[in-house]
Amino acid sequence: MRLRWERINAQSTYDALAGLNSRCQAFLSFPIFSEYKQILGQRERSTIDLSRMERWRGHSSFQCCPTNLHSLFGVKCGFEEFSMTSITIALSKGRIFDDTAPLLKAAGIVALDDPETSRKLILATNCDNVRLIIVRASDVPTYVQYGAADMGIAGKDVLLEHGGAGLYQPLDLNIARCRMMVAVRDDFDYESAVRQGARVRVATKYLQTAREHFAGKGMHVDLIKLYGSMELAPLVGLADAIVDLVSSGNTLKANNLKAVEEIMPISARLIINQAALKLKRHTIQPMLEAFSASIAK
C-alpha cells in the first residue's frame, strides 16, 4: 500500500535534526537533501508538506542516516534496524566467495551458513553488526553503488563493464586471478585477419571492454552479446573470436580453441559505497586494515 505522508510541525523537525551528532550531519551534504535544507529555512511556518519527498524513501544516502527515520518522517527505512556500525557486504557465490572467506576471517568475520548449501540470500555472521548478501557477480557493483550494500567484492572485469560510478575501490585483493583473452578456433588465422583489416565477429559478455580494446587496435569488429558458453560461438559459426576470462586454458583446449591475445590481467577488488565510507569510516577502516595486512602476507 502506498505510504501517505502527513504534514508535520516544522519546528519539531528542525529540533530533531539539530539533535543529531556531528557525524550524522554528514548526510545533509548529499544533493538529494537540498529540498530538505530549503524546508528548514522555512521553519517559521507552522507546518510543511513533505509529500513531494516520497522519492527519498530507499535512497542509499538516506539509509545511511542513523537518526530515527520513522519518528522523524513517519516512514520506516528498509535498513532502520541497522546502526551506524552495521555493515552489509555483497558477494557472489563460487570462486570469489571461497577466496574471500580467508580475508573475512582475518578481519574476524565468519559466515554462519555456506552459500553453496544454504538457500538463504542474506547470511548472518559471527559479528552481530556484519551480514553478507549473496548476489550475481555482475550485480555486486550495483548493490554497492545504490547503498543496498556498504561493501562488496567484484572482479575487475565486472567493474569495467559497470563503470565504477559511486564506488570507492581501495584494494586489489589479488584473489580470483585470471586473464581476459581473445580466443579463436585452432584453424583461424587471427594475425592475418588483423593485418588485412578484416571485419571480425566477436562474441563476449564484456562489450564495453572488448569495444575499447579493438578500437585501440584499429580493428573493425561486430560484437555479439552472450551470457555464457562463449566457447561454443566459434564452433558453430556464430563468431570468429571470443573475449572471455581464462584461468588454466583447459576449457579452450577441450573445445579446439586457442588464446591469441591477452587484453588484461583480472583480479577481484574491494569496493565501498562512497556515502558509507564517509558515514561508517570508524567501522570500515579496521576491516580495510585487516584486509591489507592479510594481502601483504
GROMACS .gro file of C-alpha atoms in nm:
model
  297
    1MET     CA    1   0.000   0.000   0.000
    2ARG     CA    2   0.131   0.343  -0.092
    3LEU     CA    3   0.255   0.530   0.214
    4ARG     CA    4   0.075   0.852   0.299
    5TRP     CA    5   0.282   1.146   0.413
    6GLU     CA    6   0.131   1.367   0.680
    7ARG     CA    7   0.202   1.734   0.734
    8ILE     CA    8   0.438   1.769   1.027
    9ASN     CA    9   0.541   2.052   1.251
   10ALA     CA   10   0.847   2.222   1.102
   11GLN     CA   11   0.994   2.332   1.432
   12SER     CA   12   0.981   1.977   1.566
   13THR     CA   13   1.153   1.852   1.253
   14TYR     CA   14   1.426   2.111   1.287
   15ASP     CA   15   1.475   2.030   1.654
   16ALA     CA   16   1.505   1.659   1.575
   17LEU     CA   17   1.769   1.727   1.312
   18ALA     CA   18   1.960   1.960   1.543
   19GLY     CA   19   1.984   1.677   1.793
   20LEU     CA   20   2.199   1.466   1.561
   21ASN     CA   21   2.567   1.448   1.644
   22SER     CA   22   2.831   1.587   1.411
   23ARG     CA   23   2.884   1.256   1.227
   24CYS     CA   24   2.517   1.234   1.141
   25GLN     CA   25   2.513   1.584   0.996
   26ALA     CA   26   2.714   1.447   0.705
   27PHE     CA   27   2.404   1.304   0.541
   28LEU     CA   28   2.282   1.656   0.463
   29SER     CA   29   2.576   1.702   0.226
   30PHE     CA   30   2.409   1.484  -0.037
   31PRO     CA   31   2.226   1.668  -0.319
   32ILE     CA   32   1.903   1.479  -0.262
   33PHE     CA   33   1.857   1.669   0.064
   34SER     CA   34   1.875   2.016  -0.089
   35GLU     CA   35   1.496   2.039  -0.073
   36TYR     CA   36   1.507   1.943   0.291
   37LYS     CA   37   1.755   2.222   0.360
   38GLN     CA   38   1.514   2.464   0.195
   39ILE     CA   39   1.237   2.340   0.421
   40LEU     CA   40   1.450   2.401   0.727
   41GLY     CA   41   1.491   2.758   0.610
   42GLN     CA   42   1.112   2.793   0.620
   43ARG     CA   43   1.076   2.664   0.974
   44GLU     CA   44   0.899   2.978   1.090
   45ARG     CA   45   0.589   2.839   0.919
   46SER     CA   46   0.363   2.629   1.135
   47THR     CA   47   0.357   2.328   0.902
   48ILE     CA   48   0.537   2.191   0.599
   49ASP     CA   49   0.429   1.944   0.334
   50LEU     CA   50   0.666   1.653   0.271
   51SER     CA   51   0.451   1.478   0.011
   52ARG     CA   52   0.689   1.566  -0.269
   53MET     CA   53   0.972   1.393  -0.083
   54GLU     CA   54   0.844   1.039  -0.107
   55ARG     CA   55   1.126   0.981  -0.353
   56TRP     CA   56   1.364   0.993  -0.055
   57ARG     CA   57   1.249   0.651   0.054
   58GLY     CA   58   1.511   0.386  -0.018
   59HIS     CA   59   1.781   0.632  -0.126
   60SER     CA   60   2.123   0.497  -0.029
   61SER     CA   61   2.229   0.819   0.142
   62PHE     CA   62   1.903   0.829   0.337
   63GLN     CA   63   1.954   0.471   0.454
   64CYS     CA   64   2.294   0.564   0.591
   65CYS     CA   65   2.145   0.831   0.817
   66PRO     CA   66   2.140   0.688   1.172
   67THR     CA   67   1.862   0.905   1.308
   68ASN     CA   68   1.523   0.754   1.388
   69LEU     CA   69   1.367   0.800   1.044
   70HIS     CA   70   1.034   0.656   1.146
   71SER     CA   71   0.969   0.914   1.416
   72LEU     CA   72   1.118   1.199   1.215
   73PHE     CA   73   0.947   1.146   0.880
   74GLY     CA   74   0.671   0.896   0.953
   75VAL     CA   75   0.821   0.627   0.732
   76LYS     CA   76   1.035   0.325   0.807
   77CYS     CA   77   1.364   0.286   0.626
   78GLY     CA   78   1.441  -0.063   0.496
   79PHE     CA   79   1.763  -0.076   0.698
   80GLU     CA   80   1.646   0.114   1.005
   81GLU     CA   81   1.733  -0.177   1.232
   82PHE     CA   82   2.097  -0.137   1.131
   83SER     CA   83   2.302   0.124   1.313
   84MET     CA   84   2.600   0.332   1.207
   85THR     CA   85   2.827   0.041   1.299
   86SER     CA   86   2.643  -0.217   1.086
   87ILE     CA   87   2.795  -0.334   0.760
   88THR     CA   88   2.639  -0.521   0.466
   89ILE     CA   89   2.884  -0.692   0.230
   90ALA     CA   90   2.777  -0.808  -0.118
   91LEU     CA   91   2.941  -1.124  -0.251
   92SER     CA   92   2.881  -1.371  -0.531
   93LYS     CA   93   2.885  -1.749  -0.498
   94GLY     CA   94   3.170  -1.961  -0.621
   95ARG     CA   95   3.534  -1.874  -0.653
   96ILE     CA   96   3.511  -1.516  -0.526
   97PHE     CA   97   3.324  -1.622  -0.212
   98ASP     CA   98   3.569  -1.906  -0.146
   99ASP     CA   99   3.871  -1.679  -0.197
  100THR     CA  100   3.715  -1.403   0.014
  101ALA     CA  101   3.643  -1.625   0.316
  102PRO     CA  102   4.007  -1.620   0.442
  103LEU     CA  103   4.018  -1.240   0.412
  104LEU     CA  104   3.696  -1.205   0.608
  105LYS     CA  105   3.829  -1.447   0.868
  106ALA     CA  106   4.141  -1.232   0.903
  107ALA     CA  107   3.907  -0.944   0.988
  108GLY     CA  108   3.727  -1.164   1.243
  109ILE     CA  109   3.422  -1.227   1.022
  110VAL     CA  110   3.290  -1.578   0.955
  111ALA     CA  111   2.965  -1.661   0.774
  112LEU     CA  112   2.730  -1.881   0.975
  113ASP     CA  113   2.594  -2.050   0.660
  114ASP     CA  114   2.754  -2.189   0.345
  115PRO     CA  115   2.602  -2.020   0.037
  116GLU     CA  116   2.663  -2.336  -0.167
  117THR     CA  117   2.436  -2.543   0.057
  118SER     CA  118   2.203  -2.280   0.202
  119ARG     CA  119   1.920  -2.119   0.006
  120LYS     CA  120   1.948  -1.804   0.214
  121LEU     CA  121   2.045  -1.488   0.028
  122ILE     CA  122   2.122  -1.293   0.346
  123LEU     CA  123   2.381  -1.465   0.561
  124ALA     CA  124   2.442  -1.382   0.924
  125THR     CA  125   2.798  -1.384   1.055
  126ASN     CA  126   2.964  -1.429   1.392
  127CYS     CA  127   2.965  -1.048   1.415
  128ASP     CA  128   2.625  -0.905   1.504
  129ASN     CA  129   2.690  -0.589   1.303
  130VAL     CA  130   2.804  -0.761   0.981
  131ARG     CA  131   2.592  -0.953   0.732
  132LEU     CA  132   2.660  -1.091   0.385
  133ILE     CA  133   2.423  -1.077   0.089
  134ILE     CA  134   2.460  -1.321  -0.200
  135VAL     CA  135   2.400  -1.173  -0.546
  136ARG     CA  136   2.505  -1.234  -0.905
  137ALA     CA  137   2.864  -1.132  -0.971
  138SER     CA  138   2.757  -0.873  -1.227
  139ASP     CA  139   2.513  -0.718  -0.977
  140VAL     CA  140   2.761  -0.662  -0.692
  141PRO     CA  141   2.864  -0.309  -0.806
  142THR     CA  142   2.500  -0.206  -0.845
  143TYR     CA  143   2.408  -0.315  -0.492
  144VAL     CA  144   2.705  -0.122  -0.355
  145GLN     CA  145   2.653   0.184  -0.576
  146TYR     CA  146   2.295   0.234  -0.459
  147GLY     CA  147   2.367   0.163  -0.093
  148ALA     CA  148   2.188  -0.171  -0.059
  149ALA     CA  149   2.533  -0.295   0.046
  150ASP     CA  150   2.808  -0.093   0.211
  151MET     CA  151   3.088  -0.300   0.064
  152GLY     CA  152   3.136  -0.570  -0.195
  153ILE     CA  153   3.393  -0.775  -0.379
  154ALA     CA  154   3.384  -0.779  -0.758
  155GLY     CA  155   3.617  -0.875  -1.040
  156LYS     CA  156   3.788  -0.606  -1.242
  157ASP     CA  157   3.602  -0.738  -1.546
  158VAL     CA  158   3.267  -0.665  -1.382
  159LEU     CA  159   3.378  -0.321  -1.264
  160LEU     CA  160   3.495  -0.221  -1.611
  161GLU     CA  161   3.155  -0.307  -1.756
  162HIS     CA  162   2.973  -0.131  -1.472
  163GLY     CA  163   3.181   0.186  -1.500
  164GLY     CA  164   3.255   0.226  -1.128
  165ALA     CA  165   3.021   0.521  -1.066
  166GLY     CA  166   2.963   0.589  -0.696
  167LEU     CA  167   3.223   0.335  -0.588
  168TYR     CA  168   3.549   0.364  -0.399
  169GLN     CA  169   3.800   0.093  -0.493
  170PRO     CA  170   4.071   0.096  -0.225
  171LEU     CA  171   4.217  -0.254  -0.263
  172ASP     CA  172   4.312  -0.506  -0.527
  173LEU     CA  173   4.261  -0.822  -0.322
  174ASN     CA  174   4.472  -1.038  -0.555
  175ILE     CA  175   4.213  -1.317  -0.549
  176ALA     CA  176   4.014  -1.487  -0.826
  177ARG     CA  177   4.301  -1.412  -1.060
  178CYS     CA  178   4.271  -1.485  -1.432
  179ARG     CA  179   4.325  -1.318  -1.770
  180MET     CA  180   4.086  -1.160  -2.016
  181MET     CA  181   4.180  -1.306  -2.353
  182VAL     CA  182   4.087  -1.309  -2.719
  183ALA     CA  183   4.045  -1.668  -2.837
  184VAL     CA  184   3.972  -1.823  -3.177
  185ARG     CA  185   3.943  -2.167  -3.338
  186ASP     CA  186   4.270  -2.353  -3.388
  187ASP     CA  187   4.235  -2.314  -3.766
  188PHE     CA  188   4.155  -1.940  -3.765
  189ASP     CA  189   4.441  -1.706  -3.864
  190TYR     CA  190   4.379  -1.416  -3.628
  191GLU     CA  191   4.703  -1.230  -3.706
  192SER     CA  192   4.627  -1.237  -4.078
  193ALA     CA  193   4.277  -1.102  -4.015
  194VAL     CA  194   4.424  -0.815  -3.812
  195ARG     CA  195   4.686  -0.731  -4.078
  196GLN     CA  196   4.433  -0.734  -4.360
  197GLY     CA  197   4.183  -0.521  -4.171
  198ALA     CA  198   3.916  -0.789  -4.200
  199ARG     CA  199   3.589  -0.738  -4.016
  200VAL     CA  200   3.579  -0.986  -3.729
  201ARG     CA  201   3.275  -1.107  -3.540
  202VAL     CA  202   3.345  -1.131  -3.167
  203ALA     CA  203   3.118  -1.293  -2.907
  204THR     CA  204   3.151  -1.176  -2.547
  205LYS     CA  205   2.966  -1.060  -2.240
  206TYR     CA  206   3.223  -0.783  -2.192
  207LEU     CA  207   3.101  -0.548  -2.463
  208GLN     CA  208   3.248  -0.227  -2.324
  209THR     CA  209   3.593  -0.372  -2.260
  210ALA     CA  210   3.604  -0.551  -2.595
  211ARG     CA  211   3.490  -0.241  -2.781
  212GLU     CA  212   3.765  -0.029  -2.627
  213HIS     CA  213   4.030  -0.296  -2.688
  214PHE     CA  214   3.957  -0.345  -3.056
  215ALA     CA  215   3.907   0.026  -3.117
  216GLY     CA  216   4.254   0.083  -2.972
  217LYS     CA  217   4.395  -0.164  -3.226
  218GLY     CA  218   4.205   0.000  -3.510
  219MET     CA  219   4.014  -0.322  -3.579
  220HIS     CA  220   3.666  -0.337  -3.728
  221VAL     CA  221   3.455  -0.578  -3.525
  222ASP     CA  222   3.094  -0.678  -3.485
  223LEU     CA  223   3.027  -0.751  -3.119
  224ILE     CA  224   2.774  -1.018  -3.025
  225LYS     CA  225   2.643  -1.020  -2.668
  226LEU     CA  226   2.636  -1.360  -2.500
  227TYR     CA  227   2.592  -1.452  -2.135
  228GLY     CA  228   2.768  -1.787  -2.122
  229SER     CA  229   2.917  -2.083  -2.312
  230MET     CA  230   3.140  -1.845  -2.509
  231GLU     CA  231   3.349  -2.133  -2.643
  232LEU     CA  232   3.053  -2.257  -2.844
  233ALA     CA  233   3.024  -1.943  -3.059
  234PRO     CA  234   3.325  -2.004  -3.288
  235LEU     CA  235   3.248  -2.375  -3.316
  236VAL     CA  236   2.902  -2.320  -3.466
  237GLY     CA  237   2.991  -2.020  -3.681
  238LEU     CA  238   2.827  -1.755  -3.466
  239ALA     CA  239   3.155  -1.567  -3.422
  240ASP     CA  240   3.514  -1.569  -3.542
  241ALA     CA  241   3.653  -1.494  -3.197
  242ILE     CA  242   3.553  -1.461  -2.835
  243VAL     CA  243   3.661  -1.237  -2.549
  244ASP     CA  244   3.640  -1.422  -2.220
  245LEU     CA  245   3.818  -1.492  -1.893
  246VAL     CA  246   4.080  -1.766  -1.900
  247SER     CA  247   4.237  -1.935  -1.598
  248SER     CA  248   4.410  -2.259  -1.693
  249GLY     CA  249   4.310  -2.264  -2.059
  250ASN     CA  250   4.184  -2.620  -2.032
  251THR     CA  251   3.832  -2.529  -2.147
  252LEU     CA  252   3.973  -2.364  -2.460
  253LYS     CA  253   4.185  -2.671  -2.542
  254ALA     CA  254   3.893  -2.907  -2.486
  255ASN     CA  255   3.694  -2.713  -2.746
  256ASN     CA  256   3.974  -2.676  -3.003
  257LEU     CA  257   4.025  -2.309  -2.933
  258LYS     CA  258   4.343  -2.112  -2.870
  259ALA     CA  259   4.415  -1.786  -2.690
  260VAL     CA  260   4.573  -1.536  -2.929
  261GLU     CA  261   4.582  -1.212  -2.733
  262GLU     CA  262   4.575  -1.103  -2.370
  263ILE     CA  263   4.367  -0.794  -2.304
  264MET     CA  264   4.444  -0.756  -1.933
  265PRO     CA  265   4.500  -0.945  -1.609
  266ILE     CA  266   4.191  -0.972  -1.390
  267SER     CA  267   4.155  -0.999  -1.014
  268ALA     CA  268   3.889  -0.915  -0.755
  269ARG     CA  269   3.864  -0.571  -0.598
  270LEU     CA  270   3.715  -0.447  -0.274
  271ILE     CA  271   3.454  -0.181  -0.347
  272ILE     CA  272   3.286   0.053  -0.099
  273ASN     CA  273   2.983   0.279  -0.128
  274GLN     CA  274   3.112   0.636  -0.111
  275ALA     CA  275   2.842   0.750   0.130
  276ALA     CA  276   2.903   0.453   0.359
  277LEU     CA  277   3.275   0.526   0.362
  278LYS     CA  278   3.204   0.875   0.495
  279LEU     CA  279   2.940   0.779   0.748
  280LYS     CA  280   3.078   0.443   0.866
  281ARG     CA  281   3.451   0.502   0.839
  282HIS     CA  282   3.511   0.409   1.203
  283THR     CA  283   3.367   0.062   1.130
  284ILE     CA  284   3.500   0.014   0.777
  285GLN     CA  285   3.858   0.131   0.838
  286PRO     CA  286   3.957  -0.160   1.069
  287MET     CA  287   3.826  -0.404   0.809
  288LEU     CA  288   4.032  -0.232   0.539
  289GLU     CA  289   4.343  -0.258   0.754
  290ALA     CA  290   4.280  -0.628   0.823
  291PHE     CA  291   4.234  -0.699   0.451
  292SER     CA  292   4.550  -0.507   0.365
  293ALA     CA  293   4.753  -0.693   0.626
  294SER     CA  294   4.624  -1.029   0.503
  295ILE     CA  295   4.711  -0.946   0.140
  296ALA     CA  296   5.061  -0.834   0.236
  297LYS     CA  297   5.145  -1.171   0.395
   0.00000   0.00000   0.00000
